[in-house]
CSV table of C-alpha atoms in Angstrom, one decimal:
chain,number,residue,atom,x,y,z
A,13,UNK,CA,-5.4,18.2,-6.8
A,14,UNK,CA,-7.6,15.2,-7.6
A,15,UNK,CA,-6.4,12.7,-10.1
A,16,UNK,CA,-8.1,12.5,-13.5
A,17,UNK,CA,-10.4,9.5,-13.9
A,18,UNK,CA,-8.7,7.0,-16.2
A,19,UNK,CA,-10.8,5.8,-19.2
A,20,UNK,CA,-9.9,2.1,-18.4
A,21,UNK,CA,-8.8,0.9,-14.9
A,22,UNK,CA,-6.9,-2.0,-16.5
A,23,UNK,CA,-4.5,0.1,-18.6
A,24,UNK,CA,-1.3,1.6,-17.3
A,25,UNK,CA,-1.6,5.0,-15.7
A,26,UNK,CA,-0.1,6.4,-12.5
A,27,UNK,CA,-3.7,6.6,-11.2
A,28,UNK,CA,-4.5,2.9,-12.0
A,29,UNK,CA,-1.2,1.6,-10.7
A,30,UNK,CA,-1.7,3.5,-7.4
A,31,UNK,CA,-5.3,2.1,-7.2
A,32,UNK,CA,-4.4,-1.5,-7.8
A,33,UNK,CA,-1.4,-1.3,-5.4
A,34,UNK,CA,-4.0,-0.5,-2.7
A,35,UNK,CA,-6.3,-3.2,-3.8
A,36,UNK,CA,-3.5,-5.8,-3.8
A,37,UNK,CA,-2.2,-4.8,-0.4
A,38,UNK,CA,-5.5,-4.1,1.4
A,39,UNK,CA,-8.5,-5.2,-0.7
A,40,UNK,CA,-10.9,-8.0,-1.3
A,41,UNK,CA,-11.9,-8.9,-4.9
A,42,UNK,CA,-15.2,-10.5,-5.8
A,43,UNK,CA,-16.8,-11.4,-9.1
A,44,UNK,CA,-18.6,-8.1,-9.5
A,45,UNK,CA,-17.4,-6.0,-6.5
A,46,UNK,CA,-14.1,-5.1,-4.8
A,47,UNK,CA,-13.6,-3.6,-1.4
A,48,UNK,CA,-10.3,-1.8,-0.5
A,49,UNK,CA,-9.3,-0.4,2.9
A,50,UNK,CA,-7.9,3.1,2.9
A,51,UNK,CA,-5.7,4.6,5.8
A,52,UNK,CA,-7.5,8.0,5.8
A,53,UNK,CA,-10.3,9.9,4.3
A,54,UNK,CA,-8.1,11.7,1.8
A,55,UNK,CA,-6.9,8.4,0.4
A,56,UNK,CA,-10.4,7.0,0.2
A,57,UNK,CA,-11.6,10.0,-1.8
A,58,UNK,CA,-8.7,9.6,-4.2
A,59,UNK,CA,-9.4,5.9,-4.7
A,60,UNK,CA,-13.1,6.7,-5.5
A,61,UNK,CA,-12.0,9.4,-7.9
A,62,UNK,CA,-9.7,7.0,-9.7
A,63,UNK,CA,-12.4,4.3,-10.0
A,64,UNK,CA,-14.9,6.9,-11.3
A,65,UNK,CA,-17.2,6.3,-8.4
A,66,UNK,CA,-17.8,4.1,-5.3
A,67,UNK,CA,-19.1,4.1,-1.8
A,68,UNK,CA,-17.0,4.9,1.3
A,69,UNK,CA,-17.8,3.4,4.7
A,70,UNK,CA,-16.0,4.8,7.8
A,71,UNK,CA,-15.6,2.7,10.9
A,72,UNK,CA,-13.5,2.4,14.1
A,73,UNK,CA,-11.4,-0.7,14.2
A,74,UNK,CA,-9.2,-2.4,16.8
A,75,UNK,CA,-6.5,-4.6,15.5
A,76,UNK,CA,-3.3,-6.2,16.9
A,77,UNK,CA,0.2,-5.2,15.9
A,78,UNK,CA,1.6,-7.7,13.4
A,79,UNK,CA,4.8,-8.3,15.6
A,80,UNK,CA,3.1,-8.3,19.0
A,81,UNK,CA,-0.5,-9.5,19.1
A,82,UNK,CA,-0.8,-8.5,22.8
A,83,UNK,CA,-0.8,-4.9,21.8
A,84,UNK,CA,-3.8,-3.4,19.9
A,85,UNK,CA,-4.4,-0.1,18.3
A,86,UNK,CA,-7.7,1.6,17.6
A,87,UNK,CA,-8.0,3.7,14.5
A,88,UNK,CA,-10.4,5.0,11.9
A,89,UNK,CA,-10.7,2.8,8.8
A,90,UNK,CA,-12.2,3.7,5.5
A,91,UNK,CA,-13.5,1.1,3.2
A,92,UNK,CA,-14.1,1.9,-0.5
A,93,UNK,CA,-16.5,-0.4,-2.4
A,94,UNK,CA,-16.5,-0.4,-6.2
A,95,UNK,CA,-19.1,-2.5,-8.1
A,96,UNK,CA,-19.0,-3.8,-11.6
A,97,UNK,CA,-17.2,-6.4,-13.7
A,98,UNK,CA,-13.9,-4.5,-13.4
A,99,UNK,CA,-13.3,-6.6,-10.2
A,100,UNK,CA,-13.4,-9.9,-12.1
A,101,UNK,CA,-11.5,-8.6,-15.1
A,102,UNK,CA,-8.8,-7.2,-12.8
A,103,UNK,CA,-8.4,-10.5,-11.1
A,104,UNK,CA,-7.7,-12.1,-14.4
A,105,UNK,CA,-5.5,-9.3,-15.7
A,106,UNK,CA,-3.3,-8.8,-12.6
A,107,UNK,CA,-3.6,-12.2,-10.9
A,108,UNK,CA,-5.4,-10.8,-7.9
A,109,UNK,CA,-6.9,-13.4,-5.6
A,110,UNK,CA,-10.6,-13.8,-5.7
A,111,UNK,CA,-12.4,-15.4,-2.8
A,112,UNK,CA,-10.4,-18.5,-1.7
A,113,UNK,CA,-8.3,-18.5,-4.8
A,114,UNK,CA,-4.6,-17.8,-4.5
A,115,UNK,CA,-3.1,-14.8,-6.2
A,116,UNK,CA,-0.4,-14.7,-8.8
A,117,UNK,CA,0.1,-10.9,-8.8
A,118,UNK,CA,1.1,-10.1,-12.4
A,119,UNK,CA,1.9,-6.4,-12.5
A,120,UNK,CA,4.0,-6.3,-15.6
A,121,UNK,CA,1.4,-4.3,-17.4
A,122,UNK,CA,1.9,-1.5,-14.8
A,123,UNK,CA,5.7,-1.5,-15.0
A,124,UNK,CA,5.7,2.1,-16.4
A,125,UNK,CA,4.1,3.3,-13.2
A,126,UNK,CA,6.2,1.3,-10.7
A,127,UNK,CA,6.5,4.3,-8.3
A,128,UNK,CA,2.8,4.7,-7.9
A,129,UNK,CA,2.2,0.9,-7.7
A,130,UNK,CA,4.8,0.7,-4.9
A,131,UNK,CA,3.2,3.7,-3.2
A,132,UNK,CA,-0.1,2.1,-3.1
A,133,UNK,CA,1.4,-1.1,-1.8
A,134,UNK,CA,3.4,0.8,0.9
A,135,UNK,CA,0.3,2.6,2.1
A,136,UNK,CA,-1.9,-0.5,2.1
A,137,UNK,CA,0.4,-3.1,3.6
A,138,UNK,CA,3.5,-1.2,4.7
A,139,UNK,CA,4.5,0.0,8.1
A,140,UNK,CA,6.8,2.9,9.2
A,141,UNK,CA,8.4,3.3,12.6
A,142,UNK,CA,11.0,5.4,14.2
A,143,UNK,CA,13.5,3.1,15.9
A,144,UNK,CA,15.4,3.7,19.2
A,145,UNK,CA,18.6,3.6,17.1
A,146,UNK,CA,17.5,6.9,15.5
A,147,UNK,CA,16.7,5.2,12.2
A,148,UNK,CA,13.5,4.7,10.3
A,149,UNK,CA,12.2,1.3,9.7
A,150,UNK,CA,10.0,0.4,6.7
A,151,UNK,CA,8.4,-3.0,6.4
A,152,UNK,CA,5.7,-4.8,4.5
A,153,UNK,CA,3.2,-7.1,6.2
A,154,UNK,CA,0.6,-9.3,4.6
A,155,UNK,CA,-1.2,-12.7,5.0
A,156,UNK,CA,-0.1,-13.7,1.5
A,157,UNK,CA,3.5,-14.6,1.2
A,158,UNK,CA,3.2,-14.5,-2.6
A,159,UNK,CA,2.3,-10.8,-2.6
A,160,UNK,CA,5.3,-10.0,-0.4
A,161,UNK,CA,7.6,-12.0,-2.8
A,162,UNK,CA,6.1,-9.8,-5.6
A,163,UNK,CA,6.8,-6.6,-3.6
A,164,UNK,CA,10.4,-7.7,-3.1
A,165,UNK,CA,10.8,-8.1,-6.8
A,166,UNK,CA,9.3,-4.7,-7.5
A,167,UNK,CA,11.7,-3.1,-4.9
A,168,UNK,CA,14.6,-4.9,-6.6
A,169,UNK,CA,13.7,-3.3,-10.0
A,170,UNK,CA,13.0,0.2,-8.7
A,171,UNK,CA,15.6,2.9,-9.6
A,172,UNK,CA,16.8,3.4,-6.0
A,173,UNK,CA,18.8,0.9,-4.0
A,174,UNK,CA,16.2,-0.8,-1.7
A,175,UNK,CA,17.7,-4.1,-0.3
A,176,UNK,CA,15.4,-6.1,1.9
A,177,UNK,CA,15.7,-8.8,4.6
A,178,UNK,CA,14.2,-12.3,4.4
A,179,UNK,CA,10.5,-12.8,4.5
A,180,UNK,CA,9.6,-14.2,7.9
A,181,UNK,CA,6.4,-15.2,9.7
A,182,UNK,CA,4.7,-12.8,12.1
A,183,UNK,CA,3.3,-13.8,15.5
A,184,UNK,CA,-0.2,-13.4,14.1
A,185,UNK,CA,0.3,-16.0,11.3
A,186,UNK,CA,1.1,-13.7,8.4
A,187,UNK,CA,4.4,-12.7,6.8
A,188,UNK,CA,6.6,-9.7,6.8
A,189,UNK,CA,10.0,-8.3,5.6
A,190,UNK,CA,11.8,-5.1,6.1
A,191,UNK,CA,14.0,-2.7,4.0
A,192,UNK,CA,17.5,-2.1,5.2
A,193,UNK,CA,17.6,0.9,7.4
A,194,UNK,CA,19.9,2.7,5.0
A,195,UNK,CA,17.4,2.4,2.2
A,196,UNK,CA,14.5,4.1,4.1
A,197,UNK,CA,15.5,7.6,3.2
A,198,UNK,CA,16.2,7.1,-0.6
A,199,UNK,CA,13.2,4.9,-1.1
A,200,UNK,CA,10.8,6.9,1.0
A,201,UNK,CA,11.6,10.1,-0.9
A,202,UNK,CA,11.6,8.4,-4.2
A,203,UNK,CA,8.2,6.7,-3.7
A,204,UNK,CA,6.5,10.0,-2.8
A,205,UNK,CA,8.3,12.2,-5.3
A,206,UNK,CA,5.8,14.1,-7.4
A,207,UNK,CA,2.8,12.9,-5.3
A,208,UNK,CA,1.9,16.5,-4.2
A,209,UNK,CA,1.0,17.4,-7.8
A,210,UNK,CA,-1.2,14.4,-8.5
A,211,UNK,CA,-3.0,13.8,-5.2
A,212,UNK,CA,-2.1,10.1,-5.4
A,213,UNK,CA,-1.1,9.6,-1.7
A,214,UNK,CA,-2.6,9.0,1.7
A,215,UNK,CA,-1.9,12.3,3.7
A,216,UNK,CA,-1.4,10.5,7.0
A,217,UNK,CA,0.9,7.9,5.7
A,218,UNK,CA,3.1,10.3,3.7
A,219,UNK,CA,3.3,12.7,6.6
A,220,UNK,CA,4.4,10.0,9.0
A,221,UNK,CA,7.1,8.7,6.7
A,222,UNK,CA,8.6,12.1,5.7
A,223,UNK,CA,8.5,13.4,9.3
A,224,UNK,CA,10.2,10.3,10.5
A,225,UNK,CA,13.0,10.7,7.9
A,226,UNK,CA,13.4,14.4,8.9
A,227,UNK,CA,13.7,13.4,12.6
A,228,UNK,CA,16.3,10.7,11.8
A,229,UNK,CA,18.4,13.2,9.9
A,230,UNK,CA,18.3,15.7,12.7
A,231,UNK,CA,19.6,13.4,15.3
């Protein structure tokens, strides 16, 4: 099911919160245009639907792992471009960085859709891995420490217990933090609860997380 197009992208809806979570975690905002990276085609189509239109560019990318830059991965990347003054207005409303400006990330207006906001952030700047210990690791990685501090605050306010480690530097010059392993299951299921009925999720990202949790529980 595709989400309905909100009448105003700056008001609080599950759709808008999911959209701006993706923009904050994996987007670039200009005066009259924003570009956001999507992890798969399904997610790109949903972001375009929420925005009420946009262009999708598919390309093959090679990028280093955040924790070990000697290892690279090649994958499809989808970039959604939305034009119009909503980009500049969103920067002012939500504190999103524009150009070389630093971001303040003020998401109070989206507090009633915190699940969808965190889902967009998880899919855009989060990582999921199955550890040799038989547990699932969830972490957030971004070049902007202020954004990660904001995510830590959002996790602290969500209705499931999601304690985190300290924010540290990555070998590539960015920042990261991880959830406690015990929190992966409760948080992962909470953040995707109800997503099937709304279409507000990236199929590849949701599938990887839920399958990893099932594998951890079966061991």
